[in-house]
Amino acid sequence: MTSETPNKLSLSRFEELLDQHGSDATGWPATERDAAQALLTMSAEARTLQQRAAETDQRLSQWQSPEASPGFRRRLLADFAAQQPAPSWLGLLMRQLGGARLAMPAMAAAMVLGIMVGNWLPMEGSSVDDVASDDALSLLQYDLGEEGEW
């Protein structure tokens, strides 16, 4: 970095100010404006840099972007539409049914109902004693191809 005092501005910093904020002194940072003005009064090179920046500012302010032709706009929009993926049937169905606004509460209610029904139903048929019954053993023997009483 260059050595700068509050009252003195280096030429390289002045050039950075011109590049960043333009040639108009009102656009320069207030903390460096006085030092930049002082440099302008003392340095011919600083005045040359400001003149070049003013010319660049003028050219930029006069530049206008070209208008896009109607044909170009149509092609651009057609290309954009062609790149969009086709909506899935599930997505269309979700939008028709209200989307997540209705689906999420319905899924939450189904989950709560499933937990409640699972807790209320008797647990018959799941104990070891029931599985070891004669009927279950005979079915197992039949599945394994062993001879049993059938």
CSV table of C-alpha atoms in Angstrom, one decimal:
chain,number,residue,atom,x,y,z
A,1,MET,CA,0.0,0.0,0.0
A,2,THR,CA,1.2,3.5,-0.6
A,3,SER,CA,2.0,5.9,2.3
A,4,GLU,CA,-0.7,8.5,2.6
A,5,THR,CA,-1.4,11.2,5.1
A,6,PRO,CA,-4.8,12.6,5.7
A,7,ASN,CA,-3.9,15.8,3.7
A,8,LYS,CA,-2.0,14.0,0.9
A,9,LEU,CA,-3.3,11.5,-1.7
A,10,SER,CA,-1.0,9.4,-3.9
A,11,LEU,CA,-1.4,9.5,-7.6
A,12,SER,CA,-2.2,5.7,-7.7
A,13,ARG,CA,-4.9,6.1,-5.1
A,14,PHE,CA,-6.3,9.1,-7.1
A,15,GLU,CA,-6.4,6.8,-10.2
A,16,GLU,CA,-8.3,4.2,-8.2
A,17,LEU,CA,-10.8,6.8,-7.1
A,18,LEU,CA,-11.3,7.8,-10.7
A,19,ASP,CA,-11.8,4.2,-11.8
A,20,GLN,CA,-14.2,3.4,-9.0
A,21,HIS,CA,-16.2,6.6,-8.7
A,22,GLY,CA,-15.8,8.5,-11.9
A,23,SER,CA,-14.4,11.9,-12.7
A,24,ASP,CA,-17.1,13.9,-10.8
A,25,ALA,CA,-15.7,14.9,-7.4
A,26,THR,CA,-19.2,14.7,-5.8
A,27,GLY,CA,-19.1,10.9,-6.3
A,28,TRP,CA,-15.8,10.5,-4.5
A,29,PRO,CA,-15.7,9.5,-0.8
A,30,ALA,CA,-16.0,12.5,1.5
A,31,THR,CA,-12.9,11.4,3.5
A,32,GLU,CA,-10.7,11.7,0.4
A,33,ARG,CA,-12.4,14.4,-1.6
A,34,ASP,CA,-10.3,17.3,-0.2
A,35,ALA,CA,-7.0,15.5,-0.7
A,36,ALA,CA,-8.0,14.6,-4.2
A,37,GLN,CA,-9.0,18.2,-5.0
A,38,ALA,CA,-5.6,19.4,-3.6
A,39,LEU,CA,-3.8,16.8,-5.8
A,40,LEU,CA,-5.7,18.1,-8.8
A,41,THR,CA,-4.5,21.7,-8.2
A,42,MET,CA,-0.9,20.6,-7.8
A,43,SER,CA,-0.4,17.8,-10.3
A,44,ALA,CA,-0.8,18.1,-14.1
A,45,GLU,CA,-0.7,14.3,-14.3
A,46,ALA,CA,-3.7,14.1,-12.0
A,47,ARG,CA,-5.6,16.6,-14.2
A,48,THR,CA,-4.8,14.5,-17.3
A,49,LEU,CA,-6.1,11.4,-15.5
A,50,GLN,CA,-9.3,13.2,-14.5
A,51,GLN,CA,-9.7,14.4,-18.1
A,52,ARG,CA,-9.4,10.9,-19.5
A,53,ALA,CA,-11.9,9.7,-16.8
A,54,ALA,CA,-14.3,12.4,-17.8
A,55,GLU,CA,-14.1,11.4,-21.5
A,56,THR,CA,-14.8,7.8,-20.5
A,57,ASP,CA,-17.7,8.8,-18.3
A,58,GLN,CA,-19.2,10.8,-21.2
A,59,ARG,CA,-18.8,7.9,-23.6
A,60,LEU,CA,-20.4,5.5,-21.1
A,61,SER,CA,-23.3,7.9,-20.5
A,62,GLN,CA,-24.0,8.2,-24.2
A,63,TRP,CA,-23.9,4.5,-24.9
A,64,GLN,CA,-27.3,2.8,-25.3
A,65,SER,CA,-27.9,-0.9,-25.5
A,66,PRO,CA,-29.3,-2.1,-28.8
A,67,GLU,CA,-32.9,-3.1,-29.0
A,68,ALA,CA,-33.6,-6.8,-29.6
A,69,SER,CA,-35.5,-7.5,-32.7
A,70,PRO,CA,-38.9,-9.1,-32.4
A,71,GLY,CA,-37.6,-12.3,-34.2
A,72,PHE,CA,-34.8,-12.6,-31.6
A,73,ARG,CA,-37.2,-12.2,-28.8
A,74,ARG,CA,-39.5,-14.9,-30.2
A,75,ARG,CA,-36.5,-17.3,-30.7
A,76,LEU,CA,-35.2,-16.6,-27.2
A,77,LEU,CA,-38.6,-17.2,-25.6
A,78,ALA,CA,-39.2,-20.4,-27.7
A,79,ASP,CA,-35.8,-21.7,-26.6
A,80,PHE,CA,-36.6,-21.0,-23.0
A,81,ALA,CA,-39.9,-22.7,-23.2
A,82,ALA,CA,-38.3,-25.7,-24.9
A,83,GLN,CA,-35.8,-26.1,-22.1
A,84,GLN,CA,-38.5,-26.2,-19.4
A,85,PRO,CA,-39.2,-29.8,-18.2
A,86,ALA,CA,-42.7,-31.1,-18.7
A,87,PRO,CA,-44.6,-31.2,-15.5
A,88,SER,CA,-45.1,-34.6,-14.0
A,89,TRP,CA,-48.5,-36.0,-13.4
A,90,LEU,CA,-47.9,-36.2,-9.7
A,91,GLY,CA,-46.9,-32.5,-9.6
A,92,LEU,CA,-50.1,-31.6,-11.6
A,93,LEU,CA,-52.2,-33.6,-9.2
A,94,MET,CA,-50.7,-32.0,-6.2
A,95,ARG,CA,-51.3,-28.5,-7.6
A,96,GLN,CA,-54.9,-29.5,-8.4
A,97,LEU,CA,-55.5,-30.8,-4.9
A,98,GLY,CA,-54.1,-27.7,-3.2
A,99,GLY,CA,-50.4,-28.6,-3.0
A,100,ALA,CA,-48.6,-28.9,0.3
A,101,ARG,CA,-51.2,-26.7,2.0
A,102,LEU,CA,-53.5,-29.7,2.1
A,103,ALA,CA,-51.2,-32.7,1.6
A,104,MET,CA,-49.1,-32.0,4.7
A,105,PRO,CA,-52.0,-31.8,7.2
A,106,ALA,CA,-53.5,-34.9,5.6
A,107,MET,CA,-50.3,-36.9,5.9
A,108,ALA,CA,-49.9,-35.8,9.6
A,109,ALA,CA,-53.5,-36.8,10.3
A,110,ALA,CA,-52.9,-40.2,8.6
A,111,MET,CA,-49.8,-40.7,10.7
A,112,VAL,CA,-51.6,-39.9,14.0
A,113,LEU,CA,-54.5,-42.2,13.0
A,114,GLY,CA,-52.1,-45.0,12.2
A,115,ILE,CA,-50.3,-44.7,15.6
A,116,MET,CA,-53.7,-44.6,17.4
A,117,VAL,CA,-55.1,-47.6,15.6
A,118,GLY,CA,-51.9,-49.5,16.1
A,119,ASN,CA,-52.0,-48.9,19.8
A,120,TRP,CA,-55.7,-49.9,20.1
A,121,LEU,CA,-55.6,-53.1,18.2
A,122,PRO,CA,-55.0,-56.3,20.2
A,123,MET,CA,-51.7,-57.9,19.8
A,124,GLU,CA,-53.1,-61.4,19.1
A,125,GLY,CA,-51.2,-63.8,17.0
A,126,SER,CA,-47.9,-62.3,17.7
A,127,SER,CA,-46.8,-64.2,20.8
A,128,VAL,CA,-44.5,-67.2,20.7
A,129,ASP,CA,-47.1,-69.5,22.3
A,130,ASP,CA,-49.6,-68.8,19.5
A,131,VAL,CA,-47.0,-69.4,16.8
A,132,ALA,CA,-46.1,-72.7,18.3
A,133,SER,CA,-49.6,-74.1,18.0
A,134,ASP,CA,-50.3,-77.4,16.3
A,135,ASP,CA,-51.8,-75.7,13.3
A,136,ALA,CA,-48.8,-73.5,12.6
A,137,LEU,CA,-46.4,-76.4,13.0
A,138,SER,CA,-48.4,-78.5,10.6
A,139,LEU,CA,-48.4,-75.7,8.0
A,140,LEU,CA,-44.6,-75.3,8.5
A,141,GLN,CA,-44.1,-79.1,7.9
A,142,TYR,CA,-46.3,-78.9,4.8
A,143,ASP,CA,-44.2,-76.0,3.4
A,144,LEU,CA,-41.0,-77.8,4.0
A,145,GLY,CA,-42.2,-80.8,2.2
A,146,GLU,CA,-42.3,-83.1,5.2
A,147,GLU,CA,-45.0,-85.6,5.6
A,148,GLY,CA,-47.6,-84.6,8.1
A,149,GLU,CA,-51.2,-85.3,8.9
A,150,TRP,CA,-53.1,-83.8,6.0
